[in-house]
Backbone as JSON, one array per atom type, in Angstrom:
{
  "sequence": "AIIHGNVDRHLRYHDSIEHPVVLQLGGSNPDSLSKAVGIAKPYNYDVINLNCGCPSQKVSGKGCFGAALMRDRELTRKLCAGMIESAEGTPVTVKCRIGTDNNDSYEELCQFIECLASAGVRHFIIHARIAVLDKNFSPKQNREIPPLRYDYVHRLVKDYPDYTFVLNGGVKTYEEIEEALTHGVAGVMVGREILAQPWYWGDVDRRLFASPNPGLSRREILETYSSYAKEEMKNDPKLGHGTILKPVQNLFVGERGVRKYKQTLSEMGARKAPVDEIL",
  "N": [[8.1, -8.16, -13.93], [10.22, -7.88, -11.96], [11.5, -10.24, -13.13], [12.07, -9.78, -15.41], [13.0, -7.17, -15.78], [14.64, -4.53, -14.87], [16.23, -5.0, -12.27], [17.4, -3.48, -10.22], [16.52, -0.91, -10.34], [13.7, -1.5, -9.53], [13.72, -2.41, -6.91], [15.64, -1.43, -5.19], [16.16, 0.49, -2.49], [16.41, 3.17, 0.33], [18.11, 2.06, 2.65], [19.35, 2.64, 5.1], [17.08, 4.43, 6.15], [14.49, 3.38, 5.77], [13.6, 1.18, 6.88], [11.29, -0.41, 9.01], [10.33, -2.29, 5.52], [8.35, -3.2, 3.19], [7.98, -5.4, 0.61], [5.59, -5.6, -2.29], [4.34, -7.91, -3.92], [2.9, -9.24, -7.11], [1.14, -11.46, -8.95], [0.31, -14.65, -10.97], [1.58, -16.98, -11.39], [3.12, -19.58, -10.03], [6.1, -20.41, -10.05], [6.81, -18.26, -11.21], [6.46, -15.86, -9.5], [7.74, -17.29, -6.98], [10.65, -17.18, -8.11], [10.73, -14.43, -8.21], [10.7, -13.68, -5.6], [13.16, -14.77, -4.8], [14.96, -13.28, -5.98], [14.52, -10.72, -4.86], [15.64, -11.61, -2.44], [18.58, -10.49, -1.6], [17.95, -8.08, -1.21], [16.97, -7.64, 1.16], [14.66, -6.79, 2.45], [11.85, -6.33, 4.73], [9.24, -7.82, 4.68], [7.49, -9.91, 2.97], [4.9, -9.19, 0.69], [1.64, -10.6, -0.75], [-0.59, -9.81, -3.38], [-3.57, -9.69, -3.33], [-5.65, -8.12, -3.78], [-6.08, -5.83, -5.56], [-8.31, -4.31, -8.14], [-8.2, -3.63, -10.67], [-8.4, -3.75, -14.2], [-6.39, -4.27, -15.51], [-4.61, -5.84, -14.1], [-6.54, -7.5, -12.42], [-8.29, -8.31, -14.49], [-7.03, -8.78, -17.32], [-4.7, -9.68, -16.41], [-5.34, -11.73, -14.38], [-4.54, -11.68, -11.51], [-4.06, -10.21, -8.77], [-7.02, -9.26, -6.95], [-8.87, -11.0, -8.27], [-7.47, -13.42, -7.22], [-8.68, -13.98, -5.39], [-10.73, -15.76, -6.2], [-9.81, -18.3, -6.47], [-8.67, -19.68, -4.67], [-6.98, -21.95, -4.22], [-4.98, -22.0, -6.04], [-3.89, -19.59, -5.06], [-2.9, -20.48, -2.47], [-0.99, -22.27, -3.54], [0.89, -20.21, -4.55], [1.32, -18.92, -2.23], [2.43, -20.92, -0.75], [5.03, -21.37, -2.27], [6.26, -18.85, -2.21], [6.93, -18.45, 0.3], [8.6, -20.72, 0.98], [10.66, -19.73, -0.82], [11.58, -17.32, 0.68], [12.5, -17.74, 2.83], [12.54, -17.6, 5.45], [11.85, -14.95, 5.87], [9.0, -13.22, 6.26], [5.83, -13.85, 4.98], [2.93, -12.35, 3.54], [-0.41, -11.43, 2.88], [-2.43, -9.39, 1.2], [-5.7, -8.43, 0.89], [-9.01, -8.43, -0.36], [-12.62, -8.02, 1.09], [-13.93, -9.95, -0.33], [-15.22, -11.05, -3.63], [-17.54, -9.84, -6.04], [-20.17, -11.79, -6.22], [-19.34, -13.47, -4.58], [-19.09, -13.06, -1.45], [-19.68, -13.8, 1.06], [-19.17, -14.0, 4.61], [-18.36, -16.7, 5.43], [-17.04, -17.76, 3.05], [-14.98, -15.7, 3.08], [-13.66, -16.51, 5.06], [-12.68, -19.23, 4.6], [-11.12, -18.57, 2.81], [-8.92, -17.35, 3.91], [-8.32, -19.58, 5.68], [-7.38, -21.5, 4.16], [-5.08, -20.21, 2.93], [-3.87, -20.04, 5.11], [-3.2, -22.66, 5.6], [-1.08, -22.85, 4.07], [0.71, -21.53, 5.39], [0.75, -18.82, 5.92], [0.34, -16.1, 8.23], [-0.31, -13.52, 8.59], [-2.43, -10.76, 7.69], [-3.75, -8.32, 5.83], [-6.41, -6.65, 5.38], [-8.62, -5.11, 3.08], [-11.58, -3.64, 3.68], [-13.81, -4.11, 1.79], [-15.81, -5.39, -1.05], [-14.24, -6.53, -4.18], [-15.35, -5.45, -7.18], [-15.31, -7.2, -10.02], [-15.52, -5.88, -12.74], [-15.37, -4.63, -16.01], [-16.43, -2.44, -16.54], [-16.31, -1.16, -14.18], [-14.3, 0.8, -12.56], [-11.13, 1.26, -11.01], [-10.87, 3.59, -9.14], [-13.84, 3.7, -8.61], [-14.03, 1.21, -7.25], [-12.67, 1.38, -4.95], [-14.42, 3.26, -3.55], [-17.12, 2.56, -3.97], [-18.42, -0.1, -3.25], [-19.74, -1.01, -0.16], [-18.11, -0.66, 2.87], [-17.13, -2.91, 5.4], [-16.64, -3.33, 7.99], [-17.22, -4.93, 9.94], [-16.65, -7.59, 9.4], [-14.11, -7.94, 9.66], [-13.25, -7.24, 12.14], [-14.61, -9.46, 13.1], [-13.01, -11.79, 12.15], [-10.81, -11.34, 13.83], [-12.09, -12.07, 16.2], [-12.48, -14.78, 15.4], [-9.92, -16.06, 14.68], [-7.73, -16.16, 16.58], [-5.0, -16.96, 16.3], [-3.86, -15.77, 14.65], [-3.01, -12.46, 12.75], [-4.39, -9.57, 11.9], [-5.04, -6.6, 9.8], [-6.45, -3.67, 9.44], [-8.21, -1.99, 6.19], [-9.17, 0.26, 4.41], [-10.83, 3.25, 3.78], [-10.0, 4.81, 6.15], [-9.43, 7.92, 7.51], [-8.91, 9.59, 9.49], [-7.25, 10.24, 12.73], [-8.89, 9.47, 14.93], [-10.6, 7.38, 13.77], [-8.61, 5.68, 13.51], [-7.75, 5.0, 15.74], [-10.13, 4.36, 17.04], [-10.68, 1.95, 15.5], [-8.71, 0.15, 16.36], [-9.4, -0.38, 18.85], [-10.85, -2.95, 18.57], [-9.12, -4.72, 18.43], [-7.51, -5.19, 16.16], [-4.29, -5.77, 14.85], [-3.24, -3.88, 13.7], [-3.65, -0.5, 11.77], [-4.04, 0.02, 7.85], [-3.43, 3.03, 6.41], [-3.98, 4.71, 3.25], [-4.09, 6.29, 0.42], [-5.02, 8.71, 1.33], [-2.6, 9.3, 2.84], [-1.22, 10.56, 0.83], [-2.85, 12.54, 0.09], [-3.47, 14.15, 2.4], [-0.72, 14.98, 3.63], [0.82, 16.49, 5.62], [-0.93, 16.85, 8.0], [-1.0, 14.0, 8.44], [1.63, 13.85, 9.66], [2.0, 13.95, 12.34], [1.67, 11.31, 13.08], [3.47, 9.73, 14.54], [3.99, 10.62, 17.11], [1.19, 10.71, 17.88], [0.03, 7.98, 17.86], [2.07, 6.29, 18.44], [3.73, 7.2, 20.54], [6.27, 8.53, 20.17], [8.77, 11.1, 19.68], [7.61, 14.03, 17.83], [9.21, 15.06, 15.24], [9.3, 17.71, 14.77], [9.43, 19.27, 11.95], [9.45, 21.98, 10.09], [7.16, 22.93, 7.23], [9.0, 24.37, 5.17], [11.4, 23.14, 5.97], [10.95, 20.28, 5.68], [10.82, 20.49, 2.69], [13.06, 21.2, 1.95], [15.07, 19.18, 2.87], [13.63, 17.16, 1.32], [14.31, 17.82, -1.33], [16.91, 17.62, -1.63], [16.81, 14.87, -1.36], [15.21, 14.13, -3.78], [16.7, 15.05, -5.52], [18.91, 13.43, -5.66], [17.77, 11.03, -6.35], [16.97, 11.37, -8.85], [19.05, 11.94, -10.3], [20.27, 9.06, -9.81], [18.35, 7.49, -11.17], [17.83, 8.05, -14.38], [15.18, 7.81, -15.87], [13.28, 8.72, -13.95], [10.54, 10.46, -13.45], [9.5, 13.73, -13.54], [6.65, 14.24, -12.59], [6.49, 12.19, -10.73], [8.38, 12.21, -8.87], [7.53, 14.76, -7.64], [5.16, 14.26, -6.62], [4.69, 13.3, -3.94], [5.12, 15.79, -2.38], [2.97, 17.28, -3.3], [0.65, 18.11, -2.05], [1.37, 19.29, 0.36], [0.75, 21.46, 1.28], [-2.06, 21.65, 1.94], [-5.06, 23.16, 2.54], [-4.2, 25.52, 3.26], [-3.73, 29.07, 2.89], [-2.74, 29.99, -0.53], [-2.29, 27.71, -1.53], [-3.31, 26.77, -4.02], [-1.82, 28.28, -5.89], [0.97, 27.43, -5.14], [0.89, 24.47, -5.8], [0.21, 24.88, -8.82], [2.62, 25.81, -9.32], [4.43, 24.02, -8.86], [3.52, 22.39, -11.08], [3.6, 23.38, -13.24], [6.59, 24.23, -13.38], [7.52, 21.78, -13.54], [6.6, 20.55, -15.77], [7.91, 21.78, -17.59], [10.41, 20.55, -16.97], [12.34, 22.01, -15.15], [15.13, 22.16, -13.17], [14.98, 19.7, -10.24], [15.67, 20.51, -7.84], [15.69, 23.39, -8.01], [13.29, 23.72, -8.21], [11.63, 22.84, -5.9]],
  "CA": [[8.97, -6.7, -14.21], [11.46, -8.31, -11.66], [12.7, -11.36, -13.23], [12.68, -9.43, -17.08], [13.24, -5.79, -16.08], [15.93, -3.63, -14.34], [16.0, -5.56, -11.18], [17.82, -2.78, -8.85], [15.51, 0.21, -10.32], [12.65, -1.85, -8.85], [13.82, -2.92, -5.8], [16.56, -0.48, -4.21], [15.42, 1.53, -1.49], [17.34, 3.62, 1.32], [18.4, 0.94, 3.62], [19.5, 3.22, 6.46], [16.21, 5.13, 6.86], [13.24, 3.04, 5.21], [12.94, -0.12, 7.57], [10.65, -1.71, 8.06], [9.8, -2.02, 4.57], [7.66, -4.3, 2.64], [7.93, -5.57, -1.1], [4.43, -6.32, -2.67], [4.09, -8.74, -5.61], [1.68, -9.32, -7.8], [1.4, -12.31, -10.25], [-0.44, -15.68, -10.46], [2.5, -18.11, -11.52], [3.7, -19.89, -8.67], [7.18, -20.47, -10.4], [7.47, -16.79, -11.52], [6.6, -15.55, -7.82], [9.07, -17.86, -6.18], [11.91, -16.59, -8.37], [10.76, -12.9, -7.75], [11.18, -13.84, -4.04], [14.57, -15.16, -4.56], [15.82, -12.52, -6.54], [14.71, -9.66, -4.07], [16.12, -11.48, -1.34], [19.7, -9.76, -1.17], [17.84, -6.43, -0.86], [16.66, -7.46, 2.5], [12.99, -6.45, 2.65], [11.48, -7.07, 5.95], [8.26, -8.58, 4.5], [7.16, -10.03, 1.3], [3.3, -9.18, 0.26], [0.93, -10.84, -1.92], [-1.28, -8.38, -3.94], [-4.89, -10.23, -3.72], [-6.78, -6.98, -3.69], [-5.97, -4.97, -6.65], [-9.42, -5.04, -8.81], [-7.9, -3.34, -11.74], [-8.72, -4.83, -15.53], [-4.98, -4.78, -15.84], [-4.48, -7.05, -12.75], [-7.62, -8.85, -12.12], [-8.77, -8.61, -15.55], [-6.26, -9.61, -18.42], [-3.75, -10.24, -15.8], [-5.53, -12.83, -13.71], [-4.0, -11.8, -10.52], [-4.75, -9.21, -7.72], [-8.39, -9.51, -6.23], [-8.9, -11.98, -8.96], [-6.9, -14.39, -6.79], [-9.45, -14.66, -3.94], [-11.88, -16.48, -6.7], [-9.2, -19.35, -6.7], [-7.88, -20.23, -3.25], [-5.92, -23.4, -4.25], [-3.98, -21.25, -6.5], [-3.55, -18.7, -3.72], [-2.38, -21.25, -1.49], [0.34, -22.96, -3.97], [1.58, -19.05, -4.61], [2.12, -18.74, -1.2], [3.64, -21.69, -0.25], [6.15, -21.34, -2.99], [6.95, -17.64, -1.86], [7.25, -18.78, 1.69], [9.83, -21.55, 0.53], [11.75, -18.94, -1.64], [11.84, -16.54, 1.32], [13.72, -18.51, 3.49], [12.25, -17.27, 7.07], [11.27, -13.57, 5.85], [7.51, -13.45, 6.63], [5.09, -13.67, 3.44], [1.82, -11.84, 4.12], [-1.07, -11.21, 2.04], [-3.46, -8.21, 1.28], [-6.87, -8.79, 0.06], [-10.37, -7.84, -0.19], [-13.57, -9.31, 1.95], [-14.52, -11.0, -1.4], [-15.35, -10.23, -4.78], [-18.51, -9.86, -6.66], [-21.35, -12.39, -5.63], [-18.73, -14.24, -3.38], [-18.78, -12.22, -0.66], [-20.3, -14.11, 2.45], [-18.15, -14.08, 5.75], [-18.03, -17.74, 5.35], [-16.44, -17.69, 1.83], [-14.0, -15.23, 3.23], [-12.73, -17.53, 6.42], [-12.42, -20.31, 3.5], [-9.92, -18.19, 1.76], [-7.89, -17.4, 5.15], [-8.1, -20.87, 6.34], [-6.58, -22.16, 2.97], [-3.88, -19.65, 3.09], [-2.87, -20.27, 6.69], [-2.33, -23.76, 5.37], [0.2, -22.79, 3.61], [1.81, -21.11, 6.3], [0.25, -17.11, 5.87], [-0.31, -15.52, 9.7], [-0.8, -12.05, 8.59], [-3.55, -10.53, 6.29], [-4.11, -6.82, 5.54], [-7.73, -6.52, 4.66], [-9.61, -4.06, 2.68], [-13.05, -4.14, 3.86], [-14.7, -3.99, 0.74], [-15.5, -6.68, -1.9], [-13.95, -6.21, -5.32], [-15.99, -5.57, -8.26], [-14.54, -7.25, -10.96], [-16.04, -5.74, -13.91], [-14.44, -4.16, -16.69], [-17.1, -1.26, -16.49], [-16.25, -0.81, -12.63], [-13.14, 1.51, -12.25], [-10.64, 1.2, -9.82], [-11.53, 4.28, -8.28], [-15.0, 3.07, -8.1], [-13.81, -0.1, -6.23], [-12.48, 2.43, -3.61], [-15.37, 4.15, -2.68], [-18.55, 2.21, -4.16], [-18.52, -1.11, -2.52], [-20.0, -0.69, 1.19], [-17.29, -0.93, 4.17], [-17.93, -4.15, 6.0], [-15.35, -3.51, 9.11], [-17.45, -6.01, 11.22], [-16.03, -8.84, 8.66], [-12.42, -7.8, 9.95], [-13.59, -7.51, 13.65], [-14.79, -11.26, 13.25], [-11.66, -12.27, 12.03], [-9.87, -10.96, 14.98], [-12.25, -12.85, 17.23], [-12.55, -16.47, 15.15], [-8.65, -16.4, 14.23], [-7.09, -15.45, 17.26], [-3.5, -17.32, 16.08], [-3.44, -14.84, 13.08], [-2.99, -11.27, 12.7], [-5.14, -8.74, 10.93], [-4.83, -5.08, 9.65], [-7.77, -3.11, 8.64], [-7.52, -1.29, 5.53], [-10.44, 0.91, 3.78], [-12.06, 4.38, 4.34], [-9.73, 5.48, 7.3], [-9.19, 9.35, 6.94], [-8.64, 10.49, 10.71], [-6.56, 9.44, 14.01], [-9.72, 9.17, 15.86], [-10.69, 6.47, 13.35], [-7.64, 4.52, 13.81], [-7.81, 4.57, 17.5], [-11.68, 3.39, 17.4], [-10.47, 0.42, 14.9], [-7.65, -0.3, 17.31], [-10.2, -1.06, 20.18], [-11.7, -4.12, 18.19], [-8.24, -5.77, 18.38], [-7.0, -5.4, 15.0], [-2.9, -5.63, 14.8], [-3.01, -2.14, 13.07], [-4.56, 0.01, 10.46], [-3.67, 0.81, 7.09], [-4.04, 3.96, 5.44], [-3.32, 4.45, 1.88], [-4.07, 7.35, -0.42], [-4.95, 9.49, 2.29], [-1.35, 9.87, 2.94], [-0.87, 11.61, -0.48], [-3.94, 13.72, 0.09], [-3.01, 15.21, 3.59], [0.73, 14.42, 3.98], [1.03, 17.37, 6.76], [-2.06, 16.27, 8.94], [-0.49, 12.55, 9.27], [2.84, 14.16, 10.0], [2.02, 13.85, 13.51], [1.28, 9.93, 13.69], [4.05, 8.78, 15.5], [3.43, 11.05, 18.64], [-0.18, 10.31, 18.3], [-0.1, 6.48, 18.08], [3.52, 5.6, 19.14], [4.5, 7.87, 21.74], [7.59, 8.82, 19.58], [8.39, 12.4, 19.75], [7.35, 14.54, 16.43], [10.74, 15.61, 14.97], [8.83, 19.17, 14.58], [10.1, 19.93, 11.05], [8.47, 22.79, 9.38], [7.2, 22.58, 5.86], [10.08, 24.37, 4.67], [12.51, 22.27, 6.52], [10.56, 19.31, 4.6], [10.88, 20.65, 1.08], [14.72, 21.42, 1.8], [15.18, 17.89, 3.06], [13.24, 16.55, 0.14], [14.88, 18.66, -2.24], [18.21, 16.88, -1.64], [16.61, 13.38, -1.66], [14.65, 13.97, -4.87], [17.98, 15.56, -6.83], [19.7, 12.37, -5.83], [16.92, 9.8, -6.99], [16.37, 11.4, -10.43], [20.39, 11.48, -10.54], [20.44, 7.73, -9.92], [17.15, 6.96, -12.17], [17.28, 9.09, -15.46], [13.76, 7.65, -16.06], [12.33, 9.0, -13.24], [9.73, 11.6, -14.11], [9.07, 15.1, -12.44], [5.69, 14.22, -11.68], [6.6, 11.25, -9.72], [8.88, 13.0, -7.63], [6.94, 15.78, -6.94], [3.94, 14.06, -6.06], [4.59, 13.2, -2.49], [4.91, 16.87, -1.73], [1.94, 18.11, -3.82], [-0.35, 18.37, -0.98], [1.85, 19.47, 1.79], [-0.02, 22.67, 2.04], [-3.53, 21.48, 1.47], [-5.95, 23.78, 3.48], [-3.31, 26.54, 3.53], [-3.64, 29.99, 1.88], [-2.02, 30.24, -1.38], [-1.85, 26.52, -1.9], [-3.16, 26.27, -5.4], [-0.53, 28.72, -6.43], [2.04, 26.36, -4.67], [0.34, 23.33, -6.81], [0.28, 25.12, -10.01], [4.08, 26.35, -9.77], [4.92, 22.57, -8.94], [2.86, 21.59, -12.21], [4.16, 24.31, -14.34], [8.2, 23.92, -13.56], [7.9, 20.39, -13.44], [6.34, 20.44, -17.09], [9.29, 22.48, -18.41], [11.52, 19.97, -16.43], [13.45, 22.52, -14.34], [15.84, 21.19, -11.79], [14.04, 19.39, -9.2], [15.9, 20.95, -6.31], [15.24, 24.49, -8.19], [11.31, 23.93, -8.09], [11.41, 23.16, -4.31]],
  "C": [[10.28, -7.31, -13.26], [12.28, -9.17, -12.28], [12.87, -10.67, -14.92], [12.99, -8.04, -16.77], [14.59, -5.28, -15.12], [15.77, -3.78, -12.79], [16.42, -4.31, -10.14], [17.12, -1.4, -8.87], [14.28, 0.02, -9.37], [12.82, -1.89, -7.58], [14.89, -2.25, -4.58], [15.55, 0.53, -3.62], [16.54, 2.07, -0.48], [17.59, 3.03, 2.6], [18.69, 1.47, 5.2], [18.18, 4.11, 6.99], [14.63, 4.38, 6.65], [12.64, 1.74, 6.02], [11.85, 0.41, 8.56], [10.07, -1.47, 6.81], [9.49, -3.2, 3.47], [7.89, -4.33, 1.07], [6.78, -6.11, -1.21], [4.6, -6.75, -3.88], [2.8, -9.04, -5.93], [1.79, -10.69, -9.28], [0.62, -13.6, -9.86], [0.31, -17.14, -10.81], [3.15, -18.37, -10.68], [5.4, -20.06, -8.77], [7.74, -18.99, -10.53], [7.65, -15.94, -9.7], [7.49, -15.92, -6.95], [10.33, -17.19, -6.72], [11.95, -15.21, -7.99], [11.59, -13.0, -6.25], [12.53, -13.81, -3.78], [15.31, -13.95, -5.06], [15.91, -11.11, -5.63], [15.3, -10.03, -2.89], [17.64, -10.93, -0.91], [19.4, -8.16, -0.97], [17.14, -6.24, 0.67], [15.44, -6.88, 3.03], [12.37, -7.34, 3.98], [10.24, -8.14, 6.0], [8.1, -8.28, 3.1], [5.59, -10.06, 1.48], [2.93, -9.64, -0.83], [-0.17, -10.4, -2.18], [-2.64, -9.26, -4.19], [-6.04, -9.26, -3.7], [-7.29, -6.0, -4.49], [-7.12, -5.47, -7.79], [-9.36, -4.41, -10.55], [-8.21, -4.1, -13.06], [-7.42, -5.29, -15.83], [-4.42, -5.75, -15.21], [-5.23, -8.06, -12.96], [-8.3, -9.22, -13.37], [-7.97, -9.92, -16.75], [-5.21, -10.33, -17.68], [-4.04, -11.6, -15.0], [-5.03, -13.01, -12.47], [-4.68, -10.84, -9.65], [-5.91, -9.83, -7.07], [-8.79, -10.74, -7.31], [-8.56, -13.38, -8.46], [-7.93, -15.17, -5.85], [-10.76, -15.69, -4.9], [-11.04, -17.8, -6.94], [-8.01, -19.75, -5.67], [-6.81, -20.99, -3.16], [-4.79, -22.82, -4.88], [-3.2, -20.75, -5.85], [-2.49, -19.38, -2.88], [-0.94, -21.78, -2.06], [1.24, -21.55, -4.05], [2.18, -18.76, -3.47], [2.89, -19.68, -0.45], [5.15, -21.81, -0.84], [6.81, -19.95, -2.33], [7.47, -18.02, -0.54], [8.7, -19.52, 1.52], [11.17, -20.9, 0.18], [12.04, -17.83, -0.47], [12.65, -16.63, 2.52], [13.68, -17.88, 5.17], [11.93, -15.67, 6.83], [9.75, -13.7, 5.82], [6.55, -12.99, 5.19], [3.67, -13.41, 4.04], [0.82, -11.58, 2.91], [-2.1, -9.7, 2.04], [-4.65, -8.56, 0.48], [-8.1, -8.16, 0.5], [-11.35, -8.61, 0.77], [-13.88, -10.31, 0.94], [-14.46, -10.28, -2.7], [-16.85, -10.69, -5.45], [-19.79, -10.54, -5.51], [-20.37, -13.4, -4.46], [-18.18, -13.34, -2.2], [-19.34, -12.21, 0.98], [-19.1, -14.03, 3.21], [-17.41, -15.5, 5.61], [-17.13, -18.07, 4.13], [-14.85, -16.91, 2.19], [-13.15, -16.03, 4.3], [-12.32, -18.47, 5.52], [-11.23, -19.75, 3.2], [-8.62, -18.14, 2.79], [-7.37, -18.4, 5.7], [-7.17, -21.35, 5.13], [-5.34, -21.25, 3.0], [-3.02, -19.79, 4.11], [-2.21, -21.33, 6.71], [-1.09, -23.7, 4.85], [1.49, -21.92, 4.34], [1.81, -19.39, 6.32], [-0.07, -17.07, 7.5], [-0.68, -14.27, 9.5], [-1.48, -11.39, 7.41], [-4.0, -9.0, 6.77], [-5.5, -6.98, 4.66], [-8.53, -5.38, 4.38], [-10.91, -4.49, 2.86], [-14.19, -3.8, 3.17], [-14.76, -5.2, -0.37], [-14.78, -5.9, -3.07], [-14.7, -6.29, -6.28], [-15.61, -5.85, -9.69], [-15.16, -7.17, -12.37], [-15.33, -4.8, -14.74], [-14.9, -2.38, -16.58], [-16.87, -0.64, -15.15], [-14.67, -0.28, -12.58], [-12.48, 1.37, -10.99], [-10.83, 2.36, -8.64], [-13.07, 4.15, -7.56], [-14.99, 2.18, -7.24], [-13.34, 0.62, -5.1], [-13.26, 3.12, -2.97], [-16.96, 3.52, -3.25], [-19.29, 1.38, -3.19], [-18.59, -0.75, -1.05], [-18.61, -1.52, 2.32], [-17.96, -1.85, 4.86], [-16.83, -4.08, 7.25], [-15.67, -4.56, 10.21], [-16.87, -7.43, 10.5], [-14.44, -8.86, 9.31], [-12.69, -7.87, 11.43], [-14.09, -9.14, 14.18], [-14.02, -12.06, 13.0], [-10.78, -12.4, 13.15], [-10.61, -11.91, 15.96], [-12.11, -14.4, 17.06], [-10.86, -16.84, 14.88], [-7.61, -15.9, 15.06], [-5.28, -15.84, 16.95], [-3.1, -16.23, 15.18], [-3.7, -13.3, 13.4], [-3.73, -10.51, 11.64], [-4.94, -7.37, 10.82], [-5.79, -4.64, 8.95], [-7.45, -2.11, 7.75], [-9.13, -1.0, 4.77], [-10.95, 2.06, 4.36], [-11.48, 5.11, 5.51], [-9.41, 6.84, 6.9], [-8.84, 10.22, 8.65], [-7.9, 9.61, 12.01], [-7.58, 8.95, 14.79], [-10.33, 7.64, 15.19], [-10.09, 5.23, 13.53], [-8.0, 4.12, 15.18], [-9.15, 3.92, 17.91], [-11.23, 2.06, 16.77], [-9.64, -0.26, 15.77], [-8.54, -1.18, 18.74], [-10.83, -2.33, 19.68], [-10.71, -5.2, 17.78], [-7.7, -6.23, 17.09], [-5.41, -5.2, 15.31], [-2.38, -3.89, 14.14], [-3.96, -1.7, 12.24], [-3.47, 0.58, 9.31], [-4.01, 2.03, 6.13], [-3.28, 4.75, 4.2], [-3.12, 6.08, 1.14], [-4.2, 8.7, 0.47], [-3.64, 10.27, 3.01], [-1.04, 10.83, 1.98], [-1.73, 13.24, -0.24], [-3.66, 14.68, 1.46], [-1.58, 14.7, 4.12], [0.98, 15.13, 5.32], [0.18, 16.8, 8.21], [-1.33, 14.86, 9.39], [1.05, 12.74, 9.71], [3.12, 13.86, 11.78], [1.89, 12.27, 14.07], [1.96, 9.1, 14.59], [4.03, 9.14, 16.82], [2.09, 10.42, 19.07], [-0.45, 8.91, 18.84], [0.98, 5.63, 18.59], [4.01, 6.0, 20.06], [6.05, 8.05, 21.37], [7.6, 10.12, 19.22], [8.51, 12.77, 17.94], [8.84, 15.4, 16.21], [10.49, 17.2, 14.56], [8.99, 20.08, 13.4], [8.94, 20.79, 10.64], [8.15, 22.52, 8.16], [8.4, 23.1, 5.06], [11.37, 23.56, 4.83], [12.28, 20.69, 5.57], [10.87, 19.03, 3.38], [12.39, 20.74, 1.15], [15.4, 20.12, 1.71], [14.9, 16.96, 1.94], [13.9, 16.72, -0.8], [15.93, 17.59, -2.47], [17.91, 15.24, -1.9], [16.12, 13.19, -3.23], [15.63, 14.28, -6.11], [18.76, 14.26, -6.87], [18.97, 10.88, -6.59], [16.9, 10.28, -8.39], [18.18, 11.46, -10.82], [20.59, 9.89, -10.5], [19.31, 7.01, -10.82], [16.81, 8.15, -13.31], [15.84, 9.01, -15.73], [12.72, 7.98, -14.98], [11.68, 10.42, -13.51], [9.64, 12.71, -12.9], [7.68, 14.84, -11.65], [5.5, 13.22, -10.85], [7.31, 11.68, -8.6], [8.48, 13.74, -6.81], [5.57, 15.36, -6.12], [3.68, 13.81, -4.67], [4.26, 14.48, -1.73], [3.84, 17.84, -2.43], [1.16, 18.8, -3.19], [-0.07, 18.6, 0.39], [1.34, 20.58, 2.26], [-1.48, 22.8, 1.66], [-4.16, 22.14, 3.03], [-5.28, 25.32, 4.11], [-3.75, 27.73, 2.61], [-2.52, 30.06, 0.91], [-1.55, 28.58, -1.89], [-1.91, 26.26, -3.42], [-2.24, 27.15, -6.17], [0.69, 27.68, -6.47], [1.8, 25.04, -5.76], [0.92, 23.58, -8.07], [1.98, 25.47, -10.49], [4.77, 25.16, -9.81], [4.64, 22.07, -10.65], [3.69, 22.28, -13.21], [5.61, 24.29, -14.67], [8.5, 22.34, -13.73], [7.61, 20.02, -15.13], [7.53, 20.85, -17.65], [10.51, 21.79, -17.8], [12.78, 20.92, -15.86], [13.82, 21.5, -13.28], [15.14, 20.94, -10.79], [14.08, 20.35, -7.93], [15.71, 22.61, -6.52], [13.58, 24.76, -7.94], [11.13, 24.04, -6.46], [11.95, 23.89, -3.68]]
}
């Protein structure tokens, strides 16, 4: 997409407010990934990440990248080495699972980590589940059915003190993050739960980083987001209402009237009303 598509559409972001920001790339061709990293260089991403964890058929099936790369650690090492060279000092990290299908032992995970470390990778984000690379197994099932093995990540922290590991998978509360941090992980990644409960996670800076909570109300957030969304849709005519409204769809989860709120977003979005009018 970066090599052949609209580069600025894929890579631009709000430089003044979004740092630190990471660019995640997917691919299995060393030359293409190196080229993509070079194209992205002027955008000043803080980190470049290689996706070795996505289990979808489009990615790990026909695409032969994502979680499928865990089956071929030597190829993945070459990918990382090329990316590191092109990154010219920008850190290159890897997000992966703990294994795939029957290749799920802790020893095999260690071999994968060591192989990529030999190319210069020092930071790993570990989704603590295996990826089931079966065309009849959906991405949603891959996020929920394979059991979580946090103990694998805890062991990596102890066995490889020179590398840093971030725990991912199944974390839904501040208390679970605080518990995970007691095991020495460098951080905890929360994914879809942010979209599911954005208001709940609005206190993360105060709870975990001792930074003041701006204390914005939901109305103030919608007003600010409205200006942002209007500008984004102006800059990118291909940006759909569904995409731009998704981050605020669950802003009132748990509150009275949330069903009506979500219904209004959906109905007005479907008839393509001006986004500032909707919000």
